Amino acid sequence: AQSVTQPDIHITVSEGASLELRCNYSYGATPYLFWYVQSPGQGLQLLLKYFSGDTLVQGIKGFEAEFKRSQSSFNLRKPSVHWSDAAEYFCAVPNFGNEKLTFGTGTRLTIIP
Amino acid sequence: ETGVTQSPTHLIKTRGQQVTLRCSSQSGHNTVSWYQQALGQGPQFIFQYYREEENGRGNFPPRFSGLQFPNYSSELNVNALELDDSALYLCASSGGAGTNTGELFFGEGSRLTVL
């Protein structure tokens, strides 16, 4: 089965600073990959997804992610974070179908003024 | 807002009891998936229903069961509750087989506490 690892449990970033959240996947072939965000008291929302093609993927809310096969990574980036970006971020990979996802353990993002 | 609604939002049960959680899918979606999210963890796939049939199951025991109704709403039932069942239960709807977008639309979840 495919899996993803998020090495960072908690990251703190100053408002306006750049952000990179790490995600590593384990799968031999080219995987499908997703980033979801969970804001406090809310359900998960899809930020972006990678299926194939261009390795740099643009998402909502100014986020982007780059698929790097050589590093088995799909890191999430944002050039300038806003206080509203404080949330839990999950990387995910499908198992047994694109809509049956295996999630990483998540990275909690804290924004400081 | 995703259009996926779950009820109840919070509930407390004791060990050995049974619980039913409900989910109304987004309009036009025929597939519902259920996930369990323990505190500090990522969601774990329980099972998926497509057109009223179970369409895949994660590593959960048979005491976790579900239903999907003709209007595509769904129920998650858990029998013989254990302390470790305490978690946020998330329902997600999607367009289903053939659409293959991989995008799930999640509700806000039902927080279950087992004492």
CSV table of C-alpha atoms in Angstrom, one decimal:
chain,number,residue,atom,x,y,z
A,1,ALA,CA,0.0,0.0,0.0
A,2,GLN,CA,1.1,3.6,-0.6
A,3,SER,CA,1.9,5.8,2.3
A,4,VAL,CA,3.0,9.3,3.1
A,5,THR,CA,5.2,10.7,5.9
A,6,GLN,CA,5.1,14.2,7.2
A,7,PRO,CA,8.3,14.7,9.2
A,8,ASP,CA,7.3,17.9,10.9
A,9,ILE,CA,4.6,17.7,13.6
A,10,HIS,CA,4.5,21.5,14.3
A,11,ILE,CA,5.9,24.5,12.5
A,12,THR,CA,5.8,28.1,13.6
A,13,VAL,CA,6.2,30.9,11.0
A,14,SER,CA,6.0,34.6,11.2
A,15,GLU,CA,3.2,36.3,9.3
A,16,GLY,CA,4.5,37.4,5.9
A,17,ALA,CA,7.3,34.8,5.9
A,18,SER,CA,7.6,31.9,3.4
A,19,LEU,CA,6.4,28.4,4.2
A,20,GLU,CA,7.4,24.9,3.2
A,21,LEU,CA,5.7,21.8,4.6
A,22,ARG,CA,7.3,18.5,3.9
A,23,CYS,CA,5.7,15.3,2.6
A,24,ASN,CA,7.5,12.1,1.5
A,25,TYR,CA,5.7,9.3,-0.2
A,26,SER,CA,6.5,5.6,-0.6
A,27,TYR,CA,5.5,4.1,-3.9
A,28,GLY,CA,7.4,2.8,-6.9
A,29,ALA,CA,5.2,4.2,-9.6
A,30,THR,CA,4.2,7.8,-10.0
A,31,PRO,CA,1.6,8.4,-7.3
A,32,TYR,CA,-1.4,10.6,-7.1
A,33,LEU,CA,-0.8,13.1,-4.3
A,34,PHE,CA,-3.0,15.5,-2.4
A,35,TRP,CA,-2.7,18.3,0.2
A,36,TYR,CA,-5.7,19.0,2.5
A,37,VAL,CA,-6.1,21.7,5.1
A,38,GLN,CA,-8.1,21.4,8.3
A,39,SER,CA,-8.9,24.7,10.0
A,40,PRO,CA,-10.0,24.7,13.6
A,41,GLY,CA,-13.5,23.3,14.0
A,42,GLN,CA,-13.8,22.6,10.3
A,43,GLY,CA,-13.7,19.7,8.0
A,44,LEU,CA,-10.8,19.1,5.6
A,45,GLN,CA,-10.5,21.1,2.4
A,46,LEU,CA,-8.5,20.2,-0.7
A,47,LEU,CA,-5.7,22.6,-1.4
A,48,LEU,CA,-4.2,21.0,-4.4
A,49,LYS,CA,-3.6,17.6,-6.1
A,50,TYR,CA,-1.0,16.1,-8.4
A,51,PHE,CA,-2.0,13.4,-10.9
A,52,SER,CA,0.5,13.7,-13.7
A,53,GLY,CA,2.2,16.2,-16.0
A,54,ASP,CA,3.6,19.5,-14.7
A,55,THR,CA,5.4,18.8,-11.5
A,56,LEU,CA,4.6,22.2,-10.0
A,57,VAL,CA,1.0,22.3,-9.0
A,58,GLN,CA,-0.9,25.5,-8.1
A,59,GLY,CA,-3.7,25.3,-5.6
A,60,ILE,CA,-6.1,27.5,-3.7
A,61,LYS,CA,-5.3,30.2,-1.2
A,62,GLY,CA,-1.9,30.9,-2.9
A,63,PHE,CA,-0.4,27.5,-2.2
A,64,GLU,CA,1.7,25.4,-4.5
A,65,ALA,CA,3.4,22.1,-4.3
A,66,GLU,CA,6.2,20.5,-6.3
A,67,PHE,CA,6.5,16.8,-7.1
A,68,LYS,CA,10.1,15.6,-7.0
A,69,ARG,CA,10.5,11.9,-8.0
A,70,SER,CA,14.2,11.9,-7.2
A,71,GLN,CA,13.4,12.8,-3.5
A,72,SER,CA,10.0,11.0,-3.2
A,73,SER,CA,8.6,14.3,-2.1
A,74,PHE,CA,5.6,16.5,-2.6
A,75,ASN,CA,6.3,19.6,-0.5
A,76,LEU,CA,3.7,22.3,0.0
A,77,ARG,CA,4.9,26.0,-0.3
A,78,LYS,CA,3.5,29.5,0.1
A,79,PRO,CA,5.6,32.6,-0.5
A,80,SER,CA,4.0,34.7,2.2
A,81,VAL,CA,1.7,33.3,5.0
A,82,HIS,CA,-1.3,35.0,6.5
A,83,TRP,CA,-2.6,34.6,10.0
A,84,SER,CA,-5.6,32.8,8.5
A,85,ASP,CA,-3.3,30.0,7.2
A,86,ALA,CA,-2.9,28.7,10.8
A,87,ALA,CA,-4.3,25.2,10.5
A,88,GLU,CA,-3.4,21.5,10.3
A,89,TYR,CA,-2.1,20.4,6.9
A,90,PHE,CA,-2.3,16.8,5.7
A,91,CYS,CA,-0.6,15.1,2.8
A,92,ALA,CA,-2.5,12.2,1.3
A,93,VAL,CA,-2.2,9.4,-1.2
A,94,PRO,CA,-4.9,7.2,-2.6
A,95,ASN,CA,-5.1,3.5,-1.9
A,96,PHE,CA,-7.6,1.2,-3.8
A,97,GLY,CA,-9.0,4.1,-5.7
A,98,ASN,CA,-8.6,7.8,-6.0
A,99,GLU,CA,-11.3,8.6,-3.4
A,100,LYS,CA,-10.0,6.2,-0.7
A,101,LEU,CA,-7.1,8.2,0.9
A,102,THR,CA,-4.3,7.4,3.3
A,103,PHE,CA,-3.4,10.6,5.2
A,104,GLY,CA,-0.2,11.5,6.8
A,105,THR,CA,-0.1,12.4,10.5
A,106,GLY,CA,-0.3,16.1,9.7
A,107,THR,CA,1.7,19.3,10.3
A,108,ARG,CA,0.2,21.9,12.6
A,109,LEU,CA,1.1,25.4,11.4
A,110,THR,CA,1.2,28.3,13.9
A,111,ILE,CA,1.5,31.9,12.6
A,112,ILE,CA,3.1,34.5,14.9
A,113,PRO,CA,2.7,38.3,14.4
B,1,GLU,CA,-19.0,25.3,3.2
B,2,THR,CA,-19.0,21.9,1.4
B,3,GLY,CA,-22.7,21.1,1.6
B,4,VAL,CA,-21.8,17.9,3.6
B,5,THR,CA,-23.6,17.9,6.9
B,6,GLN,CA,-23.1,15.5,9.8
B,7,SER,CA,-25.0,14.8,13.0
B,8,PRO,CA,-24.7,14.9,15.9
B,9,THR,CA,-21.7,17.2,16.2
B,10,HIS,CA,-20.8,15.9,19.7
B,11,LEU,CA,-21.8,12.9,21.7
B,12,ILE,CA,-20.7,10.9,24.7
B,13,LYS,CA,-21.2,7.2,25.1
B,14,THR,CA,-20.0,4.5,27.5
B,15,ARG,CA,-18.1,1.4,26.7
B,16,GLY,CA,-20.2,-1.4,25.2
B,17,GLN,CA,-22.9,1.0,23.9
B,18,GLN,CA,-23.8,1.4,20.2
B,19,VAL,CA,-23.7,4.7,18.2
B,20,THR,CA,-25.1,5.8,14.9
B,21,LEU,CA,-23.7,8.8,13.1
B,22,ARG,CA,-25.4,10.4,10.1
B,23,CYS,CA,-24.2,12.2,7.0
B,24,SER,CA,-25.9,14.1,4.2
B,25,SER,CA,-23.8,14.2,1.1
B,26,GLN,CA,-23.3,17.2,-1.2
B,27,SER,CA,-26.0,17.5,-3.8
B,28,GLY,CA,-25.1,15.5,-6.9
B,29,HIS,CA,-22.6,13.3,-5.2
B,30,ASN,CA,-23.3,9.5,-5.1
B,31,THR,CA,-20.3,8.4,-3.0
B,32,VAL,CA,-19.8,8.7,0.7
B,33,SER,CA,-16.7,7.8,2.6
B,34,TRP,CA,-16.1,7.7,6.4
B,35,TYR,CA,-12.9,8.4,8.2
B,36,GLN,CA,-11.8,8.2,11.8
B,37,GLN,CA,-9.5,10.9,13.1
B,38,ALA,CA,-8.0,10.2,16.5
B,39,LEU,CA,-6.6,13.1,18.5
B,40,GLY,CA,-3.3,14.3,16.9
B,41,GLN,CA,-3.5,11.9,14.0
B,42,GLY,CA,-4.5,12.0,10.4
B,43,PRO,CA,-7.9,10.7,9.2
B,44,GLN,CA,-8.0,6.9,8.7
B,45,PHE,CA,-10.3,5.4,6.0
B,46,ILE,CA,-13.1,3.3,7.4
B,47,PHE,CA,-15.2,2.5,4.3
B,48,GLN,CA,-16.8,3.9,1.3
B,49,TYR,CA,-20.3,3.5,-0.1
B,50,TYR,CA,-21.2,3.9,-3.7
B,51,ARG,CA,-24.8,3.6,-4.9
B,52,GLU,CA,-25.9,2.0,-1.6
B,53,GLU,CA,-23.1,-0.7,-1.8
B,54,GLU,CA,-19.9,-0.9,0.3
B,55,ASN,CA,-17.1,-0.1,-2.1
B,56,GLY,CA,-13.9,-0.6,-0.1
B,57,ARG,CA,-13.0,-0.9,3.5
B,58,GLY,CA,-10.0,0.0,5.6
B,59,ASN,CA,-8.6,-1.9,8.5
B,60,PHE,CA,-11.5,-1.6,10.8
B,61,PRO,CA,-13.4,-4.5,12.6
B,62,PRO,CA,-16.9,-5.6,11.6
B,63,ARG,CA,-18.4,-3.8,14.5
B,64,PHE,CA,-18.0,-0.7,12.3
B,65,SER,CA,-20.8,-0.9,9.7
B,66,GLY,CA,-22.6,1.5,7.4
B,67,LEU,CA,-25.5,2.2,5.2
B,68,GLN,CA,-26.2,4.4,2.3
B,69,PHE,CA,-29.7,5.4,1.3
B,70,PRO,CA,-31.3,6.0,-2.1
B,71,ASN,CA,-30.8,9.8,-1.6
B,72,TYR,CA,-27.1,9.0,-1.0
B,73,SER,CA,-27.1,10.0,2.6
B,74,SER,CA,-25.3,7.6,4.9
B,75,GLU,CA,-25.0,6.2,8.4
B,76,LEU,CA,-22.0,4.9,10.3
B,77,ASN,CA,-22.8,2.4,13.1
B,78,VAL,CA,-20.4,1.3,15.7
B,79,ASN,CA,-21.3,-1.5,18.1
B,80,ALA,CA,-19.7,-2.5,21.4
B,81,LEU,CA,-17.9,0.8,21.8
B,82,GLU,CA,-14.4,0.7,23.1
B,83,LEU,CA,-12.4,3.6,24.7
B,84,ASP,CA,-10.2,3.7,21.6
B,85,ASP,CA,-13.2,4.6,19.4
B,86,SER,CA,-13.1,8.1,20.9
B,87,ALA,CA,-12.3,10.2,17.8
B,88,LEU,CA,-13.6,12.7,15.3
B,89,TYR,CA,-15.6,10.8,12.6
B,90,LEU,CA,-15.5,12.5,9.3
B,91,CYS,CA,-17.9,12.0,6.4
B,92,ALA,CA,-16.8,12.9,2.9
B,93,SER,CA,-18.8,12.9,-0.3
B,94,SER,CA,-17.5,12.8,-3.9
B,95,GLY,CA,-18.7,12.4,-7.4
B,96,GLY,CA,-18.1,8.6,-7.4
B,97,ALA,CA,-16.8,6.1,-9.9
B,98,GLY,CA,-16.1,7.5,-13.3
B,99,THR,CA,-15.4,11.1,-12.1
B,100,ASN,CA,-12.0,10.1,-10.7
B,101,THR,CA,-11.1,13.6,-9.5
B,102,GLY,CA,-9.8,12.4,-6.1
B,103,GLU,CA,-11.4,15.4,-4.4
B,104,LEU,CA,-13.3,14.6,-1.3
B,105,PHE,CA,-15.7,17.1,0.3
B,106,PHE,CA,-15.7,16.8,4.0
B,107,GLY,CA,-18.2,17.6,6.7
B,108,GLU,CA,-17.2,19.1,10.0
B,109,GLY,CA,-17.3,15.8,11.8
B,110,SER,CA,-19.0,14.1,14.7
B,111,ARG,CA,-16.9,14.1,17.9
B,112,LEU,CA,-17.4,10.8,19.8
B,113,THR,CA,-16.2,10.4,23.3
B,114,VAL,CA,-16.4,6.9,24.9
B,115,LEU,CA,-16.2,6.8,28.7
